[in-house]
Structures are given as structure tokens and as C-alpha cells.
Coordinates of C-alpha atoms in Angstrom, one line a residue:
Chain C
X1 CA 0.0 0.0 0.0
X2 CA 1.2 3.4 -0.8
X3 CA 1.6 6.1 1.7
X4 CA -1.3 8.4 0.3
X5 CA -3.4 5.5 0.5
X6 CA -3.1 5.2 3.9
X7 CA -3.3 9.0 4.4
X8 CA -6.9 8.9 2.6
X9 CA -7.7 5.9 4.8
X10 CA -6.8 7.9 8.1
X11 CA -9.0 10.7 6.6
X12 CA -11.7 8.3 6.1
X13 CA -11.7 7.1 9.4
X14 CA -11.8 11.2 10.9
X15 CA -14.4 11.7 8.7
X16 CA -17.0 8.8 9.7
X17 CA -16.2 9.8 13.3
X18 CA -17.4 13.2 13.0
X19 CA -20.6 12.6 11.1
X20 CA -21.4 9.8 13.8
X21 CA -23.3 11.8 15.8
X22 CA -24.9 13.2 13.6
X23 CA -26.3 9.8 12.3
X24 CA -26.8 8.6 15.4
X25 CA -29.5 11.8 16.0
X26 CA -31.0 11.2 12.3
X27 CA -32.2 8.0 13.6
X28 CA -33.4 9.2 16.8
X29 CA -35.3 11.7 15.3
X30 CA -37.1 9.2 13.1
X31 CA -38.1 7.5 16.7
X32 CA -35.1 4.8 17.2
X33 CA -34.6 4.8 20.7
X34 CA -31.0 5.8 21.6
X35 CA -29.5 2.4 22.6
X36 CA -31.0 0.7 19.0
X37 CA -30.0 4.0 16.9
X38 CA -26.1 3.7 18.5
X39 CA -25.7 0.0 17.9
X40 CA -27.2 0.1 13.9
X41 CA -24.6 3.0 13.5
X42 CA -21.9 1.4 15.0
X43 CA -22.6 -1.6 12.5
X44 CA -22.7 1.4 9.5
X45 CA -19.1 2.7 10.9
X46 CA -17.5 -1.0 10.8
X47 CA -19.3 -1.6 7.4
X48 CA -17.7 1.8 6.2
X49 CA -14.6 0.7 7.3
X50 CA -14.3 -2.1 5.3
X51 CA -15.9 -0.8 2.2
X52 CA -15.0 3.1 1.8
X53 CA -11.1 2.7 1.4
X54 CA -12.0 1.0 -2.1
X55 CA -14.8 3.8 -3.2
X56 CA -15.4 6.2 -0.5
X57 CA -19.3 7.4 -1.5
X58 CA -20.0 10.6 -3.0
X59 CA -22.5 11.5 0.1
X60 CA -20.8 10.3 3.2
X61 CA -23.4 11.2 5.8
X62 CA -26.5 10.2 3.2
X63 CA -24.4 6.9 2.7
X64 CA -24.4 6.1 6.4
X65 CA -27.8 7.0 7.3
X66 CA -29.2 4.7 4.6
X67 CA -26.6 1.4 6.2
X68 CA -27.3 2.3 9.2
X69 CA -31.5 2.4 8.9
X70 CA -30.8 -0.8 6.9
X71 CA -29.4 -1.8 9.8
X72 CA -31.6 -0.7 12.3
X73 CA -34.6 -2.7 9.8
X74 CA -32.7 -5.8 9.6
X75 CA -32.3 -6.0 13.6
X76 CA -36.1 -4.9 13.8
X77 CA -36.9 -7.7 11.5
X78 CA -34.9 -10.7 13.1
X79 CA -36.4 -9.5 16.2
X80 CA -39.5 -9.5 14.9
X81 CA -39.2 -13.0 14.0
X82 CA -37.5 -14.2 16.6
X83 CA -40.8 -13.2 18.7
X84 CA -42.7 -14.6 15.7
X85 CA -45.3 -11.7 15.8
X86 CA -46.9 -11.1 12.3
X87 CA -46.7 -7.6 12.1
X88 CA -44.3 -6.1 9.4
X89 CA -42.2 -3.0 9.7
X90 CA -42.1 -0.7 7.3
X91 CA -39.2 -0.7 4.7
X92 CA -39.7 3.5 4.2
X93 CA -38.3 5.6 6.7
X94 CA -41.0 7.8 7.9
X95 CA -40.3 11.6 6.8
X96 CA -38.5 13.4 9.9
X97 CA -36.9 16.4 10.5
X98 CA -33.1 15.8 9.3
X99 CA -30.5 16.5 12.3
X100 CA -29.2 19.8 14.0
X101 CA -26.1 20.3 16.0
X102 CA -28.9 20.2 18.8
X103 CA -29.2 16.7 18.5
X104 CA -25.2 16.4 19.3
X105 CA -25.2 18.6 21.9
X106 CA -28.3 16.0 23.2
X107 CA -25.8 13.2 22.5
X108 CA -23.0 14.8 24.5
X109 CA -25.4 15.4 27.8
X110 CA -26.9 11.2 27.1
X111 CA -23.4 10.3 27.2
X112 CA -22.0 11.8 30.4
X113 CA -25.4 11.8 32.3
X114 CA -24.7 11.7 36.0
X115 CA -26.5 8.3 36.2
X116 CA -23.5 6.8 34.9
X117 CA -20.0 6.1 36.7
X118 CA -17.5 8.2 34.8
X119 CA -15.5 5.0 33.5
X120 CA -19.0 4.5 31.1
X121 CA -19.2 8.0 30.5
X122 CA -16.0 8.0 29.2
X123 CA -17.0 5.1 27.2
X124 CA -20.0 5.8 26.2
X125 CA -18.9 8.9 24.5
X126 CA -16.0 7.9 22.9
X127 CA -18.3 5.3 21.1
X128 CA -21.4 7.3 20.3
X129 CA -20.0 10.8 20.1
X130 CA -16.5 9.8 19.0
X131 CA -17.7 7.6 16.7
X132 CA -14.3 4.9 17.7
X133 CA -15.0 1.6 18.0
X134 CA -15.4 -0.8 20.9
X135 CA -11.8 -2.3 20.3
X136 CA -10.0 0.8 19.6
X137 CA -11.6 2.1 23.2
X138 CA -10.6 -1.0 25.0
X139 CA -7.1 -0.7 23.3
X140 CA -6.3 2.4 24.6
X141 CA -8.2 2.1 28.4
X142 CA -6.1 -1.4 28.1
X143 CA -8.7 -3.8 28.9
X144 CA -9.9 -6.9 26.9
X145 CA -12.6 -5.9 24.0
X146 CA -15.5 -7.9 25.8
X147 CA -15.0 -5.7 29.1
X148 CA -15.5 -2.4 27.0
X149 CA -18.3 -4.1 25.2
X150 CA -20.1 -4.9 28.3
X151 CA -19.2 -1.5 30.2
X152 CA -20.9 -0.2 26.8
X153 CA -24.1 -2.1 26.6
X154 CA -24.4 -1.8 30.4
X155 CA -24.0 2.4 30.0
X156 CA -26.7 2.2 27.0
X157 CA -29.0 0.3 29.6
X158 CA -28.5 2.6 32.2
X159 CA -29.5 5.6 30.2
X160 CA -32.5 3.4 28.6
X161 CA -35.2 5.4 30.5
X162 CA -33.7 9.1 29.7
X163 CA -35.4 11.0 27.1
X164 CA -33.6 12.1 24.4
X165 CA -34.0 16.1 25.0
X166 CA -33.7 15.9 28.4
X167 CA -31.8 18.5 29.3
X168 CA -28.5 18.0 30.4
X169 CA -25.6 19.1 32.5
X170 CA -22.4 20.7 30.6
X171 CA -20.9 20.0 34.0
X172 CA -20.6 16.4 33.4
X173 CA -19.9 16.5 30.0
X174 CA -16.8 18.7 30.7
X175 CA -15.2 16.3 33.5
X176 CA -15.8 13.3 30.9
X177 CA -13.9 15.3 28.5
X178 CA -11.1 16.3 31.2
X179 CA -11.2 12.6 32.1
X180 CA -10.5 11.6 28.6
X181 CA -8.1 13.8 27.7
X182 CA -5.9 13.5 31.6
X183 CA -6.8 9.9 32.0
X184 CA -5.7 8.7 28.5
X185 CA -3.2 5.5 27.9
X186 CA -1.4 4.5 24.3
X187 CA -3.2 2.7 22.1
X188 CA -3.3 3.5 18.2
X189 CA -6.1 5.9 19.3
X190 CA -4.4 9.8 20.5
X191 CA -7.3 10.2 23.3
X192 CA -5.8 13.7 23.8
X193 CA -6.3 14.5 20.3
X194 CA -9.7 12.9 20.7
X195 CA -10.7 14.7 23.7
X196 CA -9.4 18.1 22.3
X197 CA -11.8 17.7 18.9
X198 CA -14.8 16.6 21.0
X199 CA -14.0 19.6 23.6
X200 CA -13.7 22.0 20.4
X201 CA -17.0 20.2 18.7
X202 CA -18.9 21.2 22.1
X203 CA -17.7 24.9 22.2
X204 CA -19.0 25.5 18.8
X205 CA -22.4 24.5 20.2
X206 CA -22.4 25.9 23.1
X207 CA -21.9 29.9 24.6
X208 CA -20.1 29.2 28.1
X209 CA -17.0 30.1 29.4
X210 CA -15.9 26.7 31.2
X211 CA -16.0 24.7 28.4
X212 CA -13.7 27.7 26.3
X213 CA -11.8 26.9 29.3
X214 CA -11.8 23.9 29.3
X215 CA -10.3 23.6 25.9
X216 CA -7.8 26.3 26.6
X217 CA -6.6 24.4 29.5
X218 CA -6.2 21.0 27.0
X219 CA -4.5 23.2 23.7
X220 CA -2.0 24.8 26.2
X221 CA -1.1 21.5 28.0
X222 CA -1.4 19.9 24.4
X223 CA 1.2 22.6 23.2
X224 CA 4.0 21.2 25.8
X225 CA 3.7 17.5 24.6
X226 CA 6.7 17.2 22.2
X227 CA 8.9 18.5 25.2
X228 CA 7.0 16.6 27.7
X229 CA 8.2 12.9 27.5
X230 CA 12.5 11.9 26.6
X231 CA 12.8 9.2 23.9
X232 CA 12.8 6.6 26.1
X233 CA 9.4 7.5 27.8
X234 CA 10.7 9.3 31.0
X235 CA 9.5 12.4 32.0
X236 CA 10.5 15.9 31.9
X237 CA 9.6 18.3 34.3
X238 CA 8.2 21.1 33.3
X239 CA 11.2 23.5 34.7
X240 CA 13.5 21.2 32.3
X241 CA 11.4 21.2 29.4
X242 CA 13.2 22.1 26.7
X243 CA 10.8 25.4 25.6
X244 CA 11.5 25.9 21.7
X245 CA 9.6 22.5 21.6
X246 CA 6.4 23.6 22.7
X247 CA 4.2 24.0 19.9
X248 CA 3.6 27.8 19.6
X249 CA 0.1 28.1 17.5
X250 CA -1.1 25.7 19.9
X251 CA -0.5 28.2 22.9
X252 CA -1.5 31.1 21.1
X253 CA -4.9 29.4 20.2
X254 CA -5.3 28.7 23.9
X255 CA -4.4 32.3 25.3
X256 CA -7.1 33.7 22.9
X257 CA -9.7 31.1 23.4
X258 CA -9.0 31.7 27.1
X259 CA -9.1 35.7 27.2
X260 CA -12.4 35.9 25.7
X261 CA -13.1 33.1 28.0
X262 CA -12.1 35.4 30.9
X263 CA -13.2 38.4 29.5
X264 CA -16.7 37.5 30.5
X265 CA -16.1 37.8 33.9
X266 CA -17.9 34.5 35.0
X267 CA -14.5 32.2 36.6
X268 CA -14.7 28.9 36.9
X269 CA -12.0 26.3 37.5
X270 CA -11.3 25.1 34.0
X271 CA -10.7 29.0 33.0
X272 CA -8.2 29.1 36.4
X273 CA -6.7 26.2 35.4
X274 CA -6.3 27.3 32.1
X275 CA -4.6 30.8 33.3
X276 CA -2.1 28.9 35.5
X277 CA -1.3 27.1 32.0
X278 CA -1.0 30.1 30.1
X279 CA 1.1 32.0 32.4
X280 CA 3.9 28.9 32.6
X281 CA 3.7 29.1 28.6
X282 CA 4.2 33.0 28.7
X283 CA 7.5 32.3 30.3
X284 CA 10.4 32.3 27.8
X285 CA 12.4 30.5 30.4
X286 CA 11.4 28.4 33.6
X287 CA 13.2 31.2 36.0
X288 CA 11.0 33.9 34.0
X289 CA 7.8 32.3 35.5
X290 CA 5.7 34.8 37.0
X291 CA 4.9 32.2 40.2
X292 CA 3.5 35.2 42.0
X293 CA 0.4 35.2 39.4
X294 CA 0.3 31.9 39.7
X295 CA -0.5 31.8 43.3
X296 CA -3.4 34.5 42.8
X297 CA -4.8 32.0 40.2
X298 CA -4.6 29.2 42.8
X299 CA -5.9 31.3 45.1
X300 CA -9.2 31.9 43.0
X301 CA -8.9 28.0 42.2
X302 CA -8.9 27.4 45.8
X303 CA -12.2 29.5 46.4
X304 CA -13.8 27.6 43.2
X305 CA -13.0 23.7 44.7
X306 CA -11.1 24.1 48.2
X307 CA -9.2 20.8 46.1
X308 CA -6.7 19.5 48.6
X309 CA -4.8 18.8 45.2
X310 CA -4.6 22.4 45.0
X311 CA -3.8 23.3 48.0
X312 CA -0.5 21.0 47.3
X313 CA 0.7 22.7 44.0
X314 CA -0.5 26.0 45.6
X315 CA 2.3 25.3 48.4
X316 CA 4.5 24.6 45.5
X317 CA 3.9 27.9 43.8
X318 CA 4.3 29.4 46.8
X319 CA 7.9 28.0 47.4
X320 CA 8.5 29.7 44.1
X321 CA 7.5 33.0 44.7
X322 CA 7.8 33.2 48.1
X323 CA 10.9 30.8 48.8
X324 CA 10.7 27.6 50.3
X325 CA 10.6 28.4 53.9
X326 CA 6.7 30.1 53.0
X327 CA 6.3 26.9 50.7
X328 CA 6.8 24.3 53.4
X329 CA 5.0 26.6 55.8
X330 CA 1.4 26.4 53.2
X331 CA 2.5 23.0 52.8
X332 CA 1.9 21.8 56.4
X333 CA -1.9 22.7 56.2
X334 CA -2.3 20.0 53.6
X335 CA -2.9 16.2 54.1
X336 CA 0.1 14.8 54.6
X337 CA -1.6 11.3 53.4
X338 CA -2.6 12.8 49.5
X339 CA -0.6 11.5 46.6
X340 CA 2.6 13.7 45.9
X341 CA 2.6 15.2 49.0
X342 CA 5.8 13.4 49.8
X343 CA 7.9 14.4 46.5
X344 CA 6.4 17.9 47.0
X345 CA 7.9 17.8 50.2
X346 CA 11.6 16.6 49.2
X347 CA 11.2 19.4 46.3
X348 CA 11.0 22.2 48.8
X349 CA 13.3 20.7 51.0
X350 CA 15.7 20.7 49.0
X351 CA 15.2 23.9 47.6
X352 CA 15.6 24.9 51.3
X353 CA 19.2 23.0 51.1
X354 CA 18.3 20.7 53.6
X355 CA 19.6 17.4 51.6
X356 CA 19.7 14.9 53.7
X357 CA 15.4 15.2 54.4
X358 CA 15.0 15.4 50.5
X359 CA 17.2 12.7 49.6
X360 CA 15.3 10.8 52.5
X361 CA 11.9 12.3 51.0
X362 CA 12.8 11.5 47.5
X363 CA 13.3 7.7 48.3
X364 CA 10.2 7.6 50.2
X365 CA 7.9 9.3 47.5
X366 CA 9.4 7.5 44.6
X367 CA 8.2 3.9 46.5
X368 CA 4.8 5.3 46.9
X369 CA 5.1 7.3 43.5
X370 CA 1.4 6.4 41.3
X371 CA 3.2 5.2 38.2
X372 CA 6.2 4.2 37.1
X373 CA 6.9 7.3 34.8
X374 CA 7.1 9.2 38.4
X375 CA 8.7 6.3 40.5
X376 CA 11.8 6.3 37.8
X377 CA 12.0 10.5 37.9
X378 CA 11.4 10.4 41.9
X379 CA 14.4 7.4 42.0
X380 CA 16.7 9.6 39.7
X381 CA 16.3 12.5 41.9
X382 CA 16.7 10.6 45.2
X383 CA 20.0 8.7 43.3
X384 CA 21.3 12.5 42.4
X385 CA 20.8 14.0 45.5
X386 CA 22.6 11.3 47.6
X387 CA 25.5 11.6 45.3
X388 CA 25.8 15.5 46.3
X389 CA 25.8 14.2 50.0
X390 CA 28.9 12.1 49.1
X391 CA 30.2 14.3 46.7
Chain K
X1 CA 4.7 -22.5 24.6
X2 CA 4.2 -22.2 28.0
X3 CA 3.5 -19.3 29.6
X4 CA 6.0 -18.4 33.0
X5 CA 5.2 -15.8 35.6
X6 CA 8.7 -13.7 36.7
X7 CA 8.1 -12.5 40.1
X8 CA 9.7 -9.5 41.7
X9 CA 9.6 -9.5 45.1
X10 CA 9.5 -6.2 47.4
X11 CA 10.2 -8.8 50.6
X12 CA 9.9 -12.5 50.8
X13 CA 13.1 -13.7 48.2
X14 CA 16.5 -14.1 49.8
X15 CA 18.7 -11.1 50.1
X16 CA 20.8 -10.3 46.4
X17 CA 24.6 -10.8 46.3
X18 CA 24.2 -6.9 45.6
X19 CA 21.2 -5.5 47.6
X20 CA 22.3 -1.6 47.9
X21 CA 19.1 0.2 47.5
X22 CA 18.3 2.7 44.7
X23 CA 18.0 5.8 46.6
X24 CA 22.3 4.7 47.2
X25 CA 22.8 4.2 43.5
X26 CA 24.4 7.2 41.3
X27 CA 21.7 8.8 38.9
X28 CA 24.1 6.9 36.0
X29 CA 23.1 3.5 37.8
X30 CA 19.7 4.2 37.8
X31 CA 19.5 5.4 34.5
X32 CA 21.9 2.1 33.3
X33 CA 19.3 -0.1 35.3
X34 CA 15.9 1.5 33.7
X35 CA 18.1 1.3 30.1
X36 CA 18.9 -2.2 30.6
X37 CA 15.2 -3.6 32.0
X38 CA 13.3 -1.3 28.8
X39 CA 15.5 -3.2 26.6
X40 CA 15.4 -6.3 27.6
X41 CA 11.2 -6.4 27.4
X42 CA 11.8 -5.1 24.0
X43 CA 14.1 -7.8 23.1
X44 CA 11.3 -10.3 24.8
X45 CA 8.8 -8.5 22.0
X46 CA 11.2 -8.8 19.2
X47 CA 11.4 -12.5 19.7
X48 CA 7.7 -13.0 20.4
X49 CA 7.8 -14.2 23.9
X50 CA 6.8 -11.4 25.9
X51 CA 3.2 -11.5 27.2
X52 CA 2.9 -8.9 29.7
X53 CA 4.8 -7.1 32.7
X54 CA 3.5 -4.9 35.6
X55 CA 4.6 -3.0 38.7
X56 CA 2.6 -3.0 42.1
X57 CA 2.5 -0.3 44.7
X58 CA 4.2 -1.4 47.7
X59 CA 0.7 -0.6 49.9
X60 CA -1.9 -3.6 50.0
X61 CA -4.5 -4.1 52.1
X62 CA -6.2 -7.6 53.4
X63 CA -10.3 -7.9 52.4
X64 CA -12.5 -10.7 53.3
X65 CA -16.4 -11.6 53.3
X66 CA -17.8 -10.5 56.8
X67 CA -20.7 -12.2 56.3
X68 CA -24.7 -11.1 54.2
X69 CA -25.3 -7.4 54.6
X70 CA -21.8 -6.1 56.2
X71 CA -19.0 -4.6 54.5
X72 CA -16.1 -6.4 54.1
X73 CA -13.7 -6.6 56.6
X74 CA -10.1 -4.6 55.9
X75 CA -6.9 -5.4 57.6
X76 CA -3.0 -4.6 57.4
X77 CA -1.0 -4.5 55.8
X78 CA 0.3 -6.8 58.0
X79 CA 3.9 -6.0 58.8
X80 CA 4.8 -9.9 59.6
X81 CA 3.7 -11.0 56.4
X82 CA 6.6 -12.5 54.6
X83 CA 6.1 -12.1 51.4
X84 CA 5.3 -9.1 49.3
X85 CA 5.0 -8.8 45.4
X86 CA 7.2 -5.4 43.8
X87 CA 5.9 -6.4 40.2
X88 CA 6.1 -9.7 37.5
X89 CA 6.6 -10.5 33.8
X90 CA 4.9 -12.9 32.3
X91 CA 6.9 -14.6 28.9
X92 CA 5.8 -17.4 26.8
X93 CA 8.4 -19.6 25.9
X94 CA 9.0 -23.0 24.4
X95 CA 10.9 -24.5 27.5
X96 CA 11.4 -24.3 31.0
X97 CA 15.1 -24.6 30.5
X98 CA 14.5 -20.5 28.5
X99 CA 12.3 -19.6 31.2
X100 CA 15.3 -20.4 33.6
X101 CA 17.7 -18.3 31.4
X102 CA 15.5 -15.4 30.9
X103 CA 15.3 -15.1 34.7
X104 CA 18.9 -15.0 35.0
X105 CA 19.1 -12.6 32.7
X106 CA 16.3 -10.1 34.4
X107 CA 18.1 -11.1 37.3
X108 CA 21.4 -9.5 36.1
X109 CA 20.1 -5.9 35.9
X110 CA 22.6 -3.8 37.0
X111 CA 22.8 -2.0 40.0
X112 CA 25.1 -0.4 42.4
X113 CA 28.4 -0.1 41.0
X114 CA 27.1 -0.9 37.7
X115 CA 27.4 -4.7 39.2
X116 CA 25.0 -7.4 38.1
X117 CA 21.9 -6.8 41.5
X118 CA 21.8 -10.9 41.0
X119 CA 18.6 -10.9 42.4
X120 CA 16.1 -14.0 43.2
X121 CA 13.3 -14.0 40.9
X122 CA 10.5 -16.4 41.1
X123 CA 9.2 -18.2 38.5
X124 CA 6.5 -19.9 38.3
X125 CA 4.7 -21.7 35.1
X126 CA 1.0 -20.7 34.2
X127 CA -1.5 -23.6 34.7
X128 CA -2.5 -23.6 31.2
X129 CA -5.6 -25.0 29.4
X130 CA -5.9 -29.1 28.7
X131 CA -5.0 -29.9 25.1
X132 CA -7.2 -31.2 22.7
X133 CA -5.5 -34.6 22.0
X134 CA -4.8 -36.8 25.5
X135 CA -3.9 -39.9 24.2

């Protein structure tokens, strides 16, 4: 296969994704209930799959509606028989109004609604409003294909009794989409990616200043990625990054996404978040941060969630703008049993140039560090520190 | 094939020849060590034997059934217990005798000094499914 082959393939695949929604609301308008209406598009989507790389249709969207009705008729029918009732269904689909980015935007509120655990949320939304399929979603949560089936079917069961135009909660929706894009493993699906287009596909519906925040917060952390992660898959901390990496249309899209954002005057934590982000990518170099706006925005944060994982990286700012005498003094207001609190800990002891606690700190956080990423940078800096002390 | 669990113990396997702890090592050592244990689970992909390989947090905590309509009962962790799983690869190889070798190979990560750690691995083969022809 040649190479722009394959790049019409990948095309393909972008393309069916973002018209699934829509399909999926074309059939829910006709009277398909959502659970039936998801499943005969998700047979239209594999069916594309296999068929469009040889002739891709002239009308994409009227090409899937038709598969998937066809779909939707033949699981009708065997149905039907299986009950062995006599009554036929109708070949013709009855005449309907054709789909509006409403019906999206209803699909986006069914998908995270606060009847489901966010685990089939995050499913559940991948699949109906991503338009991926069952295996690529088990791929990248890394769990067998018949787990993310049944977390699927169970989702669609959950949400049987919900009426379609309910309305919903952009609440929800946005923490599935943070979820997706902060919770996201490797798989041949980019989940980032993924939760950046959905995040942009729900601004464009919607007039609020959390989710432009929201998707500031993911373009600007986005924009750091190539600098993010060595070769070999350890981590760089942000102070290290190497800066002429970050990706600079990325972080100007965010900025201006985020200053209309804040220009409405209506905070909320995404849009803090997202401030914090844009201030570390204003900074030409780490020592140029300006850590004293930082703590005002974790300050605001703080008054928005009263997050004890705030309160930790507000301790760290503060042992950046303040010094880390003030930093382990905000520091020892927080739970000393919350994740990171250790290597926070060792970081501002050390800063203090009290070496022997952080090396001691440093050892201790990296055994209890959350992943291995962390565990290997939390070793590193324990193994460096300890040769000083010999030094 | 048969498929062989490599266990890393946090506590439980007799002491390595060279049992300096990380946090002692120079950052070169650790970086040698993380090197040497990324490349060998590539090498165990390249030749089609590696299945799967995972790291545990140190903290676990006891559960058992308390009986119809209570919550389970939590205990420990127990300081006394003995043994205590750091992480395991699991491989799928044709013979015991490369399960064996493999081991001593994982088992010759370096560590302080840039010295082979020589730690004890477990290993232990997978009960697998029965075959299709017995007799």
C-alpha cells in the first residue's frame, strides 16, 4: 500500500467519526430509541470501514444514514421473527426532520449523564459521540474488547429510561472530556487528540465560558507535549522542558480562546486552570515564570473547589514565589496522606538545602510514587541528591 | 509454549549478592538499570515471547467476606507477612530450561556499581488449558 493511500484511509476514518453523531440523532429523530440507533450506526461505521477505502461514496453522511437504517430494519426484523409476531415493519423511513447540532449537543449530555460512573461516560462517549469503535476504546483504556463491550451495553442500559432532549448538565460532559483527555493510555487511538476535537465540537455548540476553558486548558497543556516525554518515555519536568519544543500556534490558540473566555467575567475552575497554564507558557524560560500570578490564580482556584490537590501545588507555587521556607510553611496545612505530598515535600526541601530530608523524602515518594513514569524521575532524583551528599 | 510468571519481590526472596538500594545508587546507575530492564522487554517482543509485565504499589491491604449485609472486613497490611509482590513478567516460551535463562538474565540488571543486582526471581509456570489430544 502506498503512503497516500493510507493517508486517505486515516482521513476516512476522521471523517466517519465526526458525522457519527450526527447519524446517530438522524435516527433518533425518526423515533429509534437511543440504545437501537447507537448500535445500527456502529454496524454502519464498521461496514464503512471495510468498504470506503475501495470507493469512498459521494455523500458520506446520506451513505451512512441509509446502512445504518438498513441496519436498524434488519435488527427490527430478526427480532420480529425471533418473537414470531406477524406484524411487518415498514421498509420506508417515515419523513422526519433531518438533524441539528442540537441533537449532538443532546448526545453529548446522554453520554455523560450523572447516572453513569465516569468509567461509562467515558466510554460511552467515545463510542457514540466519537464515533471509535469498541476495540479501539478497549485498546487504549487497556482492557480486553469484551470488558469495554459490556461496560458499553451496560452504559446504554443505564441511560435506557432518559429521554432524548432531556436537558443535560455541561458539568458532566466537561469532567468526561477532562477525564478523557488527563486519563488517556497509548493505544493507536491519540485520546488527547480525541478529547481536544470533541472539547472543540462542544464549544462551537455551546456559549459558556468553562468549556472555552476547558479547551484552553487542554490546547495549552497539548502545546507542551513534544517537550513533555524523553525518547525513552521518562518524564520531563516542566522546569527542564526544553521550551523551543512547545508548539507555539497551539498556545496562542489557547491564550485567545482563554481571554475571551475570561473576559466575561464568569471564573470557573477550567478557566483558572487554564490561566495557571497560560502563564507557565508566557514564560520564555522556567526562571521567567511569573509564580507570583500563579498563586493569585490558585488562590481563585482554591475558592472555586477548596481541592486538597490544589492546595499541594499552591504550596509549590508558593515555594516559588515566596521561597521555600513560605512553601513548606502552606505546605503543612495540607494532608500529609494525598498523593505527591511526599515528593512535593523533598522538592522544597531541597530547595531549602536541607539534603539529607529530601534525599530521604525523595526515596520515600518514589516507592509510593502512582506510576512508574514518576517512580523512575522520583528514583533519579533521590539517586542524584545522595551523590551530592557524598560528593 | 508455555506461559511463566517472573516474580519480583518487594520482601519474601532471599537477600541479592548486591542488595544496595536505589536511593544509594548514582543517577548513571539508575539510569543504566531503567536502560537495561526497557531493553530487555523489547528484546522479549522482538522475539515474540513477551506477554505482559507490571509494577505494584508497595501498599496492599487484606479484604475478606464478613458475612450477608456487612461490608467487608479490611486489615493490614500486616507488617509480619513475609512475602510481598514489587511487580512480575509474564513470557511465553518453548521450554522451561529459556524460562530459567530469561530469569537469570532479568536477574542480572545492574545495579550499584554498575554490578549485576543478582537478584532471586520467582518463576512460576501458568496452569495452562488441557489440550485437545490426551492420548
Amino acid at each position: 500500500m502506498t503512503g497516500p493511500a493510507k493517508a486517505d484511509q486515516v482521513m476516512d476514518e476522521l471523517l466517519l467519526r465526526e458525522l457519527t453523531p450526527a447519524v446517530i440523532g438522524v435516527l433518533v429523530q425518526r423515533g429509534v430509541d437511543f440504545a437501537t440507533a447507537e448500535d445500527a450506526v456502529q454496524e454502519a461505521l464498521i461496514q464503512a470501514a471495510l468498504t470506503w477505502p475501495d470507493r469512498q461514496p459521494a455523500d458520506p453522511k446520506g451513505w451512512l444514514v441509509t446502512v445504518a437504517w438498513r441496519k436498524f430494519l434488519d435488527a427490527r426484523r430478526s427480532e420480529v421473527s425471533r418473537r414470531d409476531r406477524e406484524q411487518r415493519v415498514e421498509a420506508e423511513p417515515p419523513p422526519g426532520p433531518t438533524e441539528t447540532a442540537d441533537d449532538t449537543l443532546q448526545l453529548f449530555f446522554l453520554c455523560a449523564h450523572p447516572s453513569l460512573t465516569p468509567a461509562s461516560a467515558v466510554a460511552l462517549t467515545l463510542r457514540a459521540v466519537g464515533g471509535l469503535t469498541t476495540r479501539q476504546i478497549a485498546q487504549a483504556y487497556l482492557v480486553p474488547e469484551a470488558t469495554m463491550a459490556r461496560r458499553i451495553s451496560r452504559a446504554k442500559r443505564t441511560v435506557g429510561d432518559v429521554r432524548f432532549k432531556e436537558p443535560g448538565d455541561l458539568a458532566t460532559v466537561l469532567r468526561v472530556l477532562y477525564l478523557v483527555f488527563n486519563e488517556g493510555y497509548t493505544g493507536d487511538v491519540d485520546l488527547a487528540a480525541e478529547a481536544i476535537r470533541l472539547t472543540r465540537q462542544l464549544a462551537s455548540m455551546t456559549d459558556d465560558e468553562e468549556t472555552a476553558g476547558l479547551l484552553a486548558l487542554m490546547l495549552l497543556h497539548h502545546a507542551r507535549r513534544p517537550a513533555r516525554a524523553r525518547r525513552d518515555g521518562s518524564l520531563v519536568p516542566l522546569a527542564e522542558q526544553d521550551r523551543s519544543r512547545w508548539d507555539t500556534s497551539l498556545i496562542a490558540e489557547g491564550v485567545a480562546i482563554l481571554q475571551t473566555a475570561l473576559g466575561r467575567d464568569r471564573l470557573g475552575e477550567f478557566q483558572a486552570q487554564a490561566a495557571i497554564a497560560a502563564l507557565h507558557a508566557d514564560a520564555p524560560r522556567a526562571e521567567e515564570t511569573d509564580w507570583v500570578q500563579i498563586v493569585g490564580w490558585y488562590d481563585e482556584l482554591l475558592r472555586l473547589t477548596e481541592s486538597p490537590v490544589v492546595q499541594l501545588n499552591r504550596a509549590i507555587a508558593i515555594g516559588e514565589a515566596d521561597g521555600p521556607v513560605a512553601g513548606l510553611a502552606a505546605l503543612a496545612t495540607v494532608d500529609p496522606g494525598l498523593p505527591r505530598h511526599t515528593a512535593a515535600s523533598a522538592y522544597l526541601h531541597e530547595k531549602a538545602g536541607d539534603l539529607l530530608t529530601a534525599a530521604r523524602l525523595y526515596a520515600d515518594a518514589a516507592r509510593s510514587a502512582p506510576n512508574l513514569a514518576e517512580r523512575h524521575h522520583l528514583s533519579r532524583q533521590a539517586a542524584r541528591i545522595s551523590q551530592a551528599l557524598r560528593g | 509454549m508455555t506461559k511463566y510468571l517472573l516474580l519480583k519481590h518487594y520482601r519474601g526472596a532471599p537477600e541479592a549478592v548486591n542488595a544496595v538500594p536505589m536511593d544509594q545508587w548514582t543517577p548513571e546507575e539508575v539510569e543504566d538499570h531503567l536502560q537495561f530492564m526497557a531493553d530487555f522487554a523489547a528484546r522479549l517482543e522482538s522475539t515474540g515471547e513477551y506477554v505482559d509485565g507490571q509494577a505494584l504499589s508497595p501498599e496492599g491491604t487484606f479484604v475478606r467476606y464478613d458475612g450477608e449485609g456487612r461490608p467487608p472486613v479490611t486489615d493490614g497490611p500486616f507488617a509480619e507477612t513475609k512475602d510481598l509482590i514489587a511487580g512480575w513478567m509474564v513470557i511465553d516460551v518453548d521450554t522451561y530450561e529459556r524460562a530459567l535463562a530469561l530469569a537469570g538474565e532479568l536477574s542480572a540488571a545492574p545495579g550499584a556499581g554498575g554490578k549485576p543486582i543478582h537478584e532471586w526471581l520467582e518463576v512460576r509456570p501458568f496452569l495452562s488449558a488441557p489440550p485437545t489430544v490426551t492420548e
